[in-house]
Amino acid sequence: MTIADINLKINPERFRKDFNVLSQIGADSQNGISRPAFSPAHQEARNWFRARILDAGLQFKTDEAGNQSGFLECGLNNAPTFLLGSHLDSVIHGGKYDGALGVIAGLEILRRVKETGLALPFNLEVIDFTDEEGTLVSFLGSFAFTGKLTRKQLQNPRGGKEALEVGLSKAGLTMENLLKARRDMQTIAGYLELHIEQGPLLEQNNAQIGIVDRISGIAFYRLSYLGKAEHAGTASMQNRRDAALGASAFTLAAREIILEQFPDCYSNVGYVKYQPGLFNVVPEKATLTLEFRSADKKEFRRIHTEMINKSKSIAKKFNLGIEIEFLGEREPVELNATFRKEIHNGAQLLNLKSMPITSRAGHDAQTMASFVPTGLIFIHSVKGISHSPEEFTPWEDCINGANVLLQTVLRLSNKYTDFDEKK
Ligand code: HGY
Ligand code: MN
Ligand code: MN
């Protein structure tokens, strides 16, 4: 009998209890969750997670980027570590499932393996990666963990340098030490994440398990149009240099670029600020944030070029200056074929219908996939809604997802020497 033949399942009551307690941390009156990185609610969730790890008799680990893990040794000398995880931070007024579910499911699997006394060929670790949502940097924890984080990225983080310094100091961390969180990737056997789909495909196809094949690349920019502040009632309508026109025209143009040239891609202007921001003064500065996403490497590069060219031609059209700040990007990645196969087999064993899905949302799995064999399992998001208090996944799907996660770990443990060479 191989390990995967063992009909091991998670403990659904314990899993649900954890999920319900965590769902209260950072909850607001409209059923939303706000746990931006290092906010008081996020700190509370981190403390709670640490306590659960210790209660379970697992080793607790943390690093210079604030990543927190529970660790279960397999007992073999120099054994590598198989990592499960996701993130406990959330967007402001987001949902309960995004990130949290994967962390809780990972914890439950470590507890289940521990109490069963199952001998795996690798150590198991469940990790909560810091700031996946990018309140401060975006993927700060997984970037630091893999050594992908650079000093340059820390100079102009997307949440601002001051916010980063303040946030880190709340958790007793420093900018100086962030790069020390780097883990030796040779010691990591693989990474597997369970997450809600945040899209409608499973629902539309009446399937329960999404096997992620690719994760879209994401790029972040801050653009500022520069005009001239003047009296709104007297400066000529023809000749005023109104920075708001640049931002407005670009917002529409970004959408057109995607719809007309890159129909499989996405863009978002999620923030605009006018200065001085008064009723009766022509805006002299309009700052906006731009994010765009593509799962195809070449297309991703072409969007960069199109967006930048368009932002400049709009500045010219309205006689404005422009500042373009590139705030970073996450390359599109493909996920490991052996992992995908074993997710499929695990789902089949549990009589669940699975289908391949390309992820349009970013995940820590995206960072990990460039370094170690990586897999990502999706479960149903009702109506595909996420980053919203309306985010919802029936509990049965959460249990199914956690059982597929466990089954995949067991199946991969049999194949360990097969996937260890490949990314
Ligand atoms: O923004 C994203 O794609 C993710 O939810 N972090
Ligand atoms: Mn999210
Ligand atoms: Mn997430």
Short mmCIF file of C-alpha atoms and ligand atoms in Angstrom, two decimals:
data_model
loop_
_atom_site.label_atom_id
_atom_site.label_comp_id
_atom_site.label_asym_id
_atom_site.label_seq_id
_atom_site.Cartn_x
_atom_site.Cartn_y
_atom_site.Cartn_z
CA MET A 1 0.00 0.00 0.00
CA THR A 2 1.35 3.43 -0.93
CA ILE A 3 0.78 6.58 1.09
CA ALA A 4 -1.77 7.85 -1.44
CA ASP A 5 -3.87 4.72 -0.97
CA ILE A 6 -4.47 5.67 2.61
CA ASN A 7 -7.92 7.13 2.76
CA LEU A 8 -6.91 10.07 4.92
CA LYS A 9 -9.21 13.08 5.19
CA ILE A 10 -9.01 16.31 7.11
CA ASN A 11 -10.98 16.87 10.32
CA PRO A 12 -13.84 19.06 8.99
CA GLU A 13 -15.09 20.29 12.39
CA ARG A 14 -11.66 21.49 13.49
CA PHE A 15 -11.06 23.09 10.09
CA ARG A 16 -14.38 24.93 10.25
CA LYS A 17 -13.86 26.08 13.81
CA ASP A 18 -10.55 27.65 12.87
CA PHE A 19 -12.03 29.26 9.81
CA ASN A 20 -14.91 30.76 11.78
CA VAL A 21 -12.65 32.20 14.47
CA LEU A 22 -10.29 33.69 11.90
CA SER A 23 -13.24 35.15 9.97
CA GLN A 24 -14.08 37.30 12.99
CA ILE A 25 -10.66 38.96 13.05
CA GLY A 26 -10.88 42.23 11.15
CA ALA A 27 -14.59 41.66 10.40
CA ASP A 28 -16.71 44.76 9.83
CA SER A 29 -20.42 45.34 10.25
CA GLN A 30 -21.15 44.71 6.53
CA ASN A 31 -19.71 41.19 6.53
CA GLY A 32 -16.39 42.35 5.06
CA ILE A 33 -12.87 41.65 6.29
CA SER A 34 -10.14 44.29 6.56
CA ARG A 35 -6.72 42.91 7.43
CA PRO A 36 -4.23 44.98 5.42
CA ALA A 37 -0.62 44.01 6.14
CA PHE A 38 0.48 44.83 9.70
CA SER A 39 -2.79 46.57 10.61
CA PRO A 40 -3.99 45.75 14.16
CA ALA A 41 -6.40 43.14 12.72
CA HIS A 42 -3.64 41.52 10.69
CA GLN A 43 -1.39 41.43 13.76
CA GLU A 44 -4.21 39.82 15.71
CA ALA A 45 -4.66 37.19 12.99
CA ARG A 46 -0.92 36.53 13.00
CA ASN A 47 -0.90 36.09 16.78
CA TRP A 48 -3.89 33.78 16.53
CA PHE A 49 -2.15 31.68 13.87
CA ARG A 50 0.98 31.41 15.99
CA ALA A 51 -1.09 30.22 18.95
CA ARG A 52 -2.82 27.57 16.77
CA ILE A 53 0.58 26.29 15.58
CA LEU A 54 1.84 25.96 19.14
CA ASP A 55 -1.42 24.38 20.34
CA ALA A 56 -1.03 21.76 17.64
CA GLY A 57 2.42 20.86 18.93
CA LEU A 58 4.07 22.04 15.71
CA GLN A 59 7.30 24.03 15.62
CA PHE A 60 6.79 27.74 15.09
CA LYS A 61 9.05 29.60 12.66
CA THR A 62 9.18 33.22 11.63
CA ASP A 63 11.59 35.24 9.52
CA GLU A 64 12.80 38.78 8.85
CA ALA A 65 9.89 39.43 6.47
CA GLY A 66 7.29 38.43 9.08
CA ASN A 67 6.37 35.18 7.31
CA GLN A 68 5.06 32.78 9.95
CA SER A 69 5.04 29.00 9.69
CA GLY A 70 4.15 25.82 11.45
CA PHE A 71 6.67 23.04 10.88
CA LEU A 72 6.41 19.26 11.14
CA GLU A 73 9.64 17.30 10.89
CA CYS A 74 9.55 13.99 9.07
CA GLY A 75 12.41 12.58 11.12
CA LEU A 76 14.79 11.89 8.22
CA ASN A 77 18.20 13.54 8.22
CA ASN A 78 18.59 16.47 5.81
CA ALA A 79 15.08 15.95 4.47
CA PRO A 80 13.72 18.74 2.26
CA THR A 81 10.57 20.64 3.18
CA PHE A 82 7.26 20.58 1.35
CA LEU A 83 5.48 23.89 1.78
CA LEU A 84 1.74 24.61 1.97
CA GLY A 85 0.35 28.08 2.44
CA SER A 86 -1.23 31.33 1.37
CA HIS A 87 -1.80 34.65 3.18
CA LEU A 88 -3.70 36.01 6.18
CA ASP A 89 -3.69 39.64 5.02
CA SER A 90 -6.65 40.97 3.02
CA VAL A 91 -7.64 43.96 0.95
CA ILE A 92 -9.73 46.55 2.78
CA HIS A 93 -13.36 45.43 2.94
CA GLY A 94 -12.53 42.12 1.27
CA GLY A 95 -13.83 38.61 1.87
CA LYS A 96 -13.18 35.84 4.40
CA TYR A 97 -11.82 33.20 2.05
CA ASP A 98 -9.13 34.90 -0.03
CA GLY A 99 -5.83 33.68 1.43
CA ALA A 100 -7.20 32.65 4.83
CA LEU A 101 -8.64 29.40 3.52
CA GLY A 102 -5.30 28.17 2.16
CA VAL A 103 -3.48 28.90 5.42
CA ILE A 104 -6.10 27.17 7.57
CA ALA A 105 -6.26 24.19 5.22
CA GLY A 106 -2.46 23.86 5.34
CA LEU A 107 -2.50 23.97 9.14
CA GLU A 108 -5.20 21.31 9.25
CA ILE A 109 -3.14 19.04 7.00
CA LEU A 110 -0.06 19.31 9.21
CA ARG A 111 -2.17 18.47 12.27
CA ARG A 112 -3.79 15.53 10.48
CA VAL A 113 -0.48 14.09 9.31
CA LYS A 114 1.02 14.59 12.77
CA GLU A 115 -1.78 12.83 14.63
CA THR A 116 -1.84 9.99 12.08
CA GLY A 117 1.90 9.49 12.49
CA LEU A 118 2.29 9.17 8.73
CA ALA A 119 5.92 8.92 7.60
CA LEU A 120 6.49 11.30 4.68
CA PRO A 121 9.79 11.68 2.81
CA PHE A 122 9.81 15.42 3.51
CA ASN A 123 9.10 17.82 6.34
CA LEU A 124 5.80 19.70 6.06
CA GLU A 125 5.54 23.43 6.61
CA VAL A 126 2.46 25.67 6.49
CA ILE A 127 3.32 29.29 5.82
CA ASP A 128 1.45 32.59 6.01
CA PHE A 129 3.19 34.89 3.52
CA THR A 130 3.31 38.57 4.48
CA ASP A 131 1.53 41.27 2.42
CA GLU A 132 0.37 39.17 -0.50
CA GLU A 133 -2.27 41.78 -1.27
CA GLY A 134 0.28 44.52 -1.76
CA THR A 135 -0.82 47.06 0.81
CA LEU A 136 2.89 47.74 1.14
CA VAL A 137 4.92 46.00 -1.58
CA SER A 138 2.85 43.10 -3.02
CA PHE A 139 4.09 39.57 -2.42
CA LEU A 140 6.55 40.99 0.09
CA GLY A 141 6.74 37.74 2.07
CA SER A 142 7.15 35.32 -0.84
CA PHE A 143 9.60 37.65 -2.60
CA ALA A 144 11.76 37.88 0.52
CA PHE A 145 11.44 34.13 1.16
CA THR A 146 12.66 33.17 -2.33
CA GLY A 147 15.34 35.86 -2.53
CA LYS A 148 13.51 37.64 -5.35
CA LEU A 149 13.21 40.83 -3.31
CA THR A 150 15.71 43.54 -4.24
CA ARG A 151 16.81 46.75 -2.49
CA LYS A 152 15.62 48.63 -5.55
CA GLN A 153 12.03 47.38 -5.11
CA LEU A 154 12.10 48.68 -1.56
CA GLN A 155 12.99 52.19 -2.72
CA ASN A 156 9.59 52.84 -4.31
CA PRO A 157 7.11 50.29 -2.94
CA ARG A 158 3.56 50.58 -4.23
CA GLY A 159 2.16 51.56 -0.82
CA GLY A 160 4.87 54.21 -0.26
CA LYS A 161 8.17 53.92 1.56
CA GLU A 162 6.97 55.50 4.78
CA ALA A 163 4.01 53.12 5.04
CA LEU A 164 6.40 50.21 4.56
CA GLU A 165 8.74 51.40 7.29
CA VAL A 166 5.89 52.06 9.70
CA GLY A 167 4.22 48.72 8.92
CA LEU A 168 7.39 46.72 9.41
CA SER A 169 8.23 48.45 12.66
CA LYS A 170 4.80 47.49 14.06
CA ALA A 171 5.83 43.86 13.67
CA GLY A 172 9.34 44.48 15.01
CA LEU A 173 10.84 44.19 11.50
CA THR A 174 13.17 46.49 9.56
CA MET A 175 13.83 47.34 5.90
CA GLU A 176 17.49 46.64 6.53
CA ASN A 177 16.84 43.02 7.50
CA LEU A 178 14.14 42.10 4.96
CA LEU A 179 16.57 40.54 2.52
CA LYS A 180 17.81 38.18 5.23
CA ALA A 181 14.51 36.27 5.10
CA ARG A 182 15.79 34.43 2.04
CA ARG A 183 15.45 30.66 2.44
CA ASP A 184 17.69 28.21 0.60
CA MET A 185 15.43 27.03 -2.23
CA GLN A 186 17.40 23.77 -2.47
CA THR A 187 15.78 22.79 0.81
CA ILE A 188 12.22 23.24 -0.51
CA ALA A 189 10.73 20.20 -2.23
CA GLY A 190 7.69 22.02 -3.55
CA TYR A 191 4.87 24.46 -2.81
CA LEU A 192 1.14 23.82 -2.96
CA GLU A 193 -1.63 26.37 -2.35
CA LEU A 194 -5.39 26.06 -2.00
CA HIS A 195 -7.36 29.19 -2.92
CA ILE A 196 -10.83 30.25 -3.98
CA GLU A 197 -11.11 30.76 -7.73
CA GLN A 198 -12.19 34.42 -7.56
CA GLY A 199 -13.72 33.89 -11.00
CA PRO A 200 -16.78 32.15 -12.48
CA LEU A 201 -15.38 29.20 -14.43
CA LEU A 202 -15.92 26.38 -11.93
CA GLU A 203 -19.48 27.54 -11.38
CA GLN A 204 -20.17 27.88 -15.11
CA ASN A 205 -18.76 24.42 -15.80
CA ASN A 206 -20.32 22.76 -12.82
CA ALA A 207 -16.88 21.58 -11.63
CA GLN A 208 -15.56 21.51 -8.08
CA ILE A 209 -11.79 21.65 -8.42
CA GLY A 210 -9.74 24.01 -10.58
CA ILE A 211 -6.26 22.84 -11.55
CA VAL A 212 -4.35 26.01 -12.25
CA ASP A 213 -2.12 25.74 -15.31
CA ARG A 214 -0.86 29.33 -15.55
CA ILE A 215 -0.97 32.48 -13.44
CA SER A 216 -1.22 35.85 -15.15
CA GLY A 217 1.62 38.33 -14.95
CA ILE A 218 0.75 41.60 -13.20
CA ALA A 219 2.45 44.98 -13.64
CA PHE A 220 2.04 48.09 -11.51
CA TYR A 221 2.59 51.72 -12.50
CA ARG A 222 1.89 55.11 -10.98
CA LEU A 223 1.28 57.82 -13.60
CA SER A 224 1.09 61.54 -12.85
CA TYR A 225 -0.18 64.09 -15.34
CA LEU A 226 1.18 67.58 -14.69
CA GLY A 227 -0.77 70.72 -15.64
CA LYS A 228 -1.23 74.18 -14.17
CA ALA A 229 -3.45 75.24 -11.25
CA GLU A 230 -5.60 78.22 -12.27
CA HIS A 231 -8.93 79.86 -11.54
CA ALA A 232 -11.63 77.46 -12.71
CA GLY A 233 -13.94 80.27 -13.76
CA THR A 234 -11.55 82.51 -15.61
CA ALA A 235 -8.75 80.43 -17.18
CA SER A 236 -9.59 79.76 -20.85
CA MET A 237 -11.44 76.49 -21.46
CA GLN A 238 -9.43 76.00 -24.66
CA ASN A 239 -5.98 76.65 -23.25
CA ARG A 240 -6.03 75.58 -19.61
CA ARG A 241 -3.65 72.74 -18.78
CA ASP A 242 -6.02 70.48 -16.85
CA ALA A 243 -4.26 67.43 -15.41
CA ALA A 244 -7.63 65.72 -14.80
CA LEU A 245 -8.14 65.44 -18.57
CA GLY A 246 -4.96 63.38 -18.86
CA ALA A 247 -6.05 60.97 -16.11
CA SER A 248 -9.60 60.67 -17.45
CA ALA A 249 -8.52 60.12 -21.04
CA PHE A 250 -5.98 57.54 -19.95
CA THR A 251 -8.52 55.65 -17.83
CA LEU A 252 -10.72 55.18 -20.89
CA ALA A 253 -7.79 54.51 -23.22
CA ALA A 254 -6.33 51.76 -20.99
CA ARG A 255 -9.64 49.91 -21.20
CA GLU A 256 -9.77 50.33 -24.97
CA ILE A 257 -6.23 49.02 -25.40
CA ILE A 258 -7.16 45.84 -23.55
CA LEU A 259 -10.55 45.32 -25.18
CA GLU A 260 -9.36 46.01 -28.71
CA GLN A 261 -5.88 44.48 -28.73
CA PHE A 262 -5.64 42.04 -25.80
CA PRO A 263 -9.09 40.52 -25.34
CA ASP A 264 -7.83 37.88 -22.92
CA CYS A 265 -6.21 40.43 -20.58
CA TYR A 266 -7.24 42.85 -17.85
CA SER A 267 -6.36 46.36 -16.68
CA ASN A 268 -7.46 48.53 -13.79
CA VAL A 269 -7.11 52.17 -12.85
CA GLY A 270 -7.93 51.72 -9.19
CA TYR A 271 -6.94 55.06 -7.72
CA VAL A 272 -6.95 58.68 -8.94
CA LYS A 273 -6.00 61.76 -6.99
CA TYR A 274 -6.33 65.36 -8.18
CA GLN A 275 -4.29 68.19 -6.72
CA PRO A 276 -5.06 70.62 -5.26
CA GLY A 277 -8.44 68.87 -5.39
CA LEU A 278 -10.77 71.86 -5.06
CA PHE A 279 -14.08 72.80 -6.70
CA ASN A 280 -12.78 76.01 -8.16
CA VAL A 281 -9.17 75.29 -9.13
CA VAL A 282 -8.03 73.56 -12.33
CA PRO A 283 -6.11 70.42 -11.19
CA GLU A 284 -2.37 70.88 -11.60
CA LYS A 285 -1.60 67.24 -10.91
CA ALA A 286 -3.55 64.02 -11.42
CA THR A 287 -2.02 60.82 -10.13
CA LEU A 288 -3.39 57.40 -10.99
CA THR A 289 -2.41 53.81 -10.39
CA LEU A 290 -2.45 51.31 -13.24
CA GLU A 291 -2.39 47.53 -12.99
CA PHE A 292 -2.60 45.19 -15.95
CA ARG A 293 -2.50 41.42 -16.30
CA SER A 294 -1.76 38.84 -18.98
CA ALA A 295 -0.97 35.13 -18.77
CA ASP A 296 1.11 35.31 -21.95
CA LYS A 297 4.70 36.53 -21.67
CA LYS A 298 4.90 38.23 -25.08
CA GLU A 299 1.52 39.85 -24.77
CA PHE A 300 2.45 41.07 -21.29
CA ARG A 301 5.50 42.89 -22.74
CA ARG A 302 3.41 44.39 -25.55
CA ILE A 303 0.87 45.77 -23.08
CA HIS A 304 3.69 47.57 -21.26
CA THR A 305 4.67 49.30 -24.50
CA GLU A 306 1.12 50.16 -25.57
CA MET A 307 0.20 51.61 -22.18
CA ILE A 308 3.31 53.74 -21.93
CA ASN A 309 3.02 55.05 -25.49
CA LYS A 310 -0.62 55.89 -24.93
CA SER A 311 0.03 57.66 -21.63
CA LYS A 312 2.60 59.86 -23.37
CA SER A 313 0.46 60.67 -26.41
CA ILE A 314 -2.41 61.70 -24.11
CA ALA A 315 -0.07 64.05 -22.22
CA LYS A 316 0.88 65.61 -25.53
CA LYS A 317 -2.72 65.96 -26.65
CA PHE A 318 -3.72 67.93 -23.54
CA ASN A 319 -0.45 69.87 -23.28
CA LEU A 320 0.53 68.20 -20.01
CA GLY A 321 3.71 66.86 -18.51
CA ILE A 322 3.86 63.23 -17.38
CA GLU A 323 5.77 61.26 -14.75
CA ILE A 324 5.82 57.49 -15.17
CA GLU A 325 6.84 55.35 -12.19
CA PHE A 326 7.21 51.63 -12.78
CA LEU A 327 6.42 49.99 -9.42
CA GLY A 328 7.20 46.40 -10.29
CA GLU A 329 5.78 43.34 -11.98
CA ARG A 330 5.16 39.66 -11.50
CA GLU A 331 5.93 37.58 -14.58
CA PRO A 332 3.34 35.11 -15.92
CA VAL A 333 4.21 31.56 -14.83
CA GLU A 334 3.28 27.99 -15.66
CA LEU A 335 2.67 25.51 -12.89
CA ASN A 336 4.33 22.11 -12.52
CA ALA A 337 2.89 19.33 -14.71
CA THR A 338 3.38 16.56 -12.12
CA PHE A 339 1.55 18.64 -9.53
CA ARG A 340 -1.29 19.28 -11.95
CA LYS A 341 -1.60 15.58 -12.71
CA GLU A 342 -1.68 14.63 -9.04
CA ILE A 343 -4.28 17.32 -8.22
CA HIS A 344 -6.38 15.79 -11.00
CA ASN A 345 -5.87 12.25 -9.64
CA GLY A 346 -6.61 13.38 -6.10
CA ALA A 347 -9.85 15.03 -7.20
CA GLN A 348 -10.84 11.96 -9.17
CA LEU A 349 -10.26 9.71 -6.18
CA LEU A 350 -12.62 11.94 -4.19
CA ASN A 351 -15.21 11.85 -7.02
CA LEU A 352 -14.85 15.54 -7.72
CA LYS A 353 -15.03 17.04 -11.20
CA SER A 354 -11.92 19.07 -12.00
CA MET A 355 -10.90 21.34 -14.86
CA PRO A 356 -7.81 23.35 -15.86
CA ILE A 357 -8.00 27.09 -15.13
CA THR A 358 -5.69 30.01 -15.83
CA SER A 359 -5.52 32.26 -12.77
CA ARG A 360 -6.18 35.94 -13.40
CA ALA A 361 -5.51 36.79 -9.78
CA GLY A 362 -2.01 36.92 -8.33
CA HIS A 363 -0.90 34.34 -5.76
CA ASP A 364 2.18 33.51 -3.71
CA ALA A 365 2.29 30.36 -5.86
CA GLN A 366 3.32 32.69 -8.68
CA THR A 367 6.47 33.69 -6.83
CA MET A 368 7.25 30.15 -5.71
CA ALA A 369 6.77 28.69 -9.22
CA SER A 370 9.94 30.38 -10.47
CA PHE A 371 11.99 28.54 -7.86
CA VAL A 372 10.41 25.20 -6.90
CA PRO A 373 7.80 22.78 -8.31
CA THR A 374 4.51 24.47 -7.53
CA GLY A 375 0.80 23.74 -7.74
CA LEU A 376 -2.37 25.77 -7.14
CA ILE A 377 -5.82 24.31 -6.44
CA PHE A 378 -8.98 26.37 -6.90
CA ILE A 379 -12.40 25.88 -5.42
CA HIS A 380 -15.73 27.48 -6.27
CA SER A 381 -16.34 31.19 -5.69
CA VAL A 382 -20.07 31.88 -5.85
CA LYS A 383 -20.73 34.15 -8.88
CA GLY A 384 -16.96 34.55 -9.15
CA ILE A 385 -17.03 37.44 -6.66
CA SER A 386 -13.93 38.26 -4.61
CA HIS A 387 -12.21 41.27 -3.00
CA SER A 388 -15.69 42.03 -1.73
CA PRO A 389 -17.75 41.19 1.37
CA GLU A 390 -19.94 39.18 -0.99
CA GLU A 391 -17.15 36.67 -1.53
CA PHE A 392 -18.65 33.28 -0.66
CA THR A 393 -17.79 29.59 -0.99
CA PRO A 394 -20.11 26.86 0.31
CA TRP A 395 -18.51 24.99 3.18
CA GLU A 396 -18.69 21.67 1.35
CA ASP A 397 -16.37 23.09 -1.33
CA CYS A 398 -13.89 24.24 1.33
CA ILE A 399 -13.76 20.71 2.77
CA ASN A 400 -13.41 19.18 -0.70
CA GLY A 401 -10.59 21.61 -1.49
CA ALA A 402 -8.74 20.79 1.73
CA ASN A 403 -9.12 17.05 1.08
CA VAL A 404 -7.77 17.43 -2.46
CA LEU A 405 -4.87 19.42 -1.02
CA LEU A 406 -4.15 16.60 1.44
CA GLN A 407 -4.55 13.92 -1.21
CA THR A 408 -2.17 15.80 -3.54
CA VAL A 409 0.48 16.04 -0.82
CA LEU A 410 0.20 12.30 -0.20
CA ARG A 411 0.36 11.44 -3.91
CA LEU A 412 3.34 13.74 -4.45
CA SER A 413 5.11 12.21 -1.49
CA ASN A 414 5.12 8.90 -3.42
CA LYS A 415 6.58 10.63 -6.46
CA TYR A 416 9.00 12.75 -4.57
CA THR A 417 12.12 11.76 -6.52
CA ASP A 418 10.29 12.31 -9.82
CA PHE A 419 9.34 15.93 -9.39
CA ASP A 420 12.36 17.03 -7.47
CA GLU A 421 14.44 17.84 -10.56
CA LYS A 422 11.81 19.85 -12.39
CA LYS A 423 10.29 23.25 -11.88
O1 HGY B 1 -4.48 41.26 -6.64
C1 HGY B 1 -4.47 40.03 -6.75
O2 HGY B 1 -4.53 39.45 -7.80
C2 HGY B 1 -4.44 39.16 -5.54
O3 HGY B 1 -5.66 39.02 -4.98
N1 HGY B 1 -3.42 39.47 -4.67
MN MN B 2 -6.72 38.88 -2.98
MN MN B 3 -5.31 35.60 -2.28
#
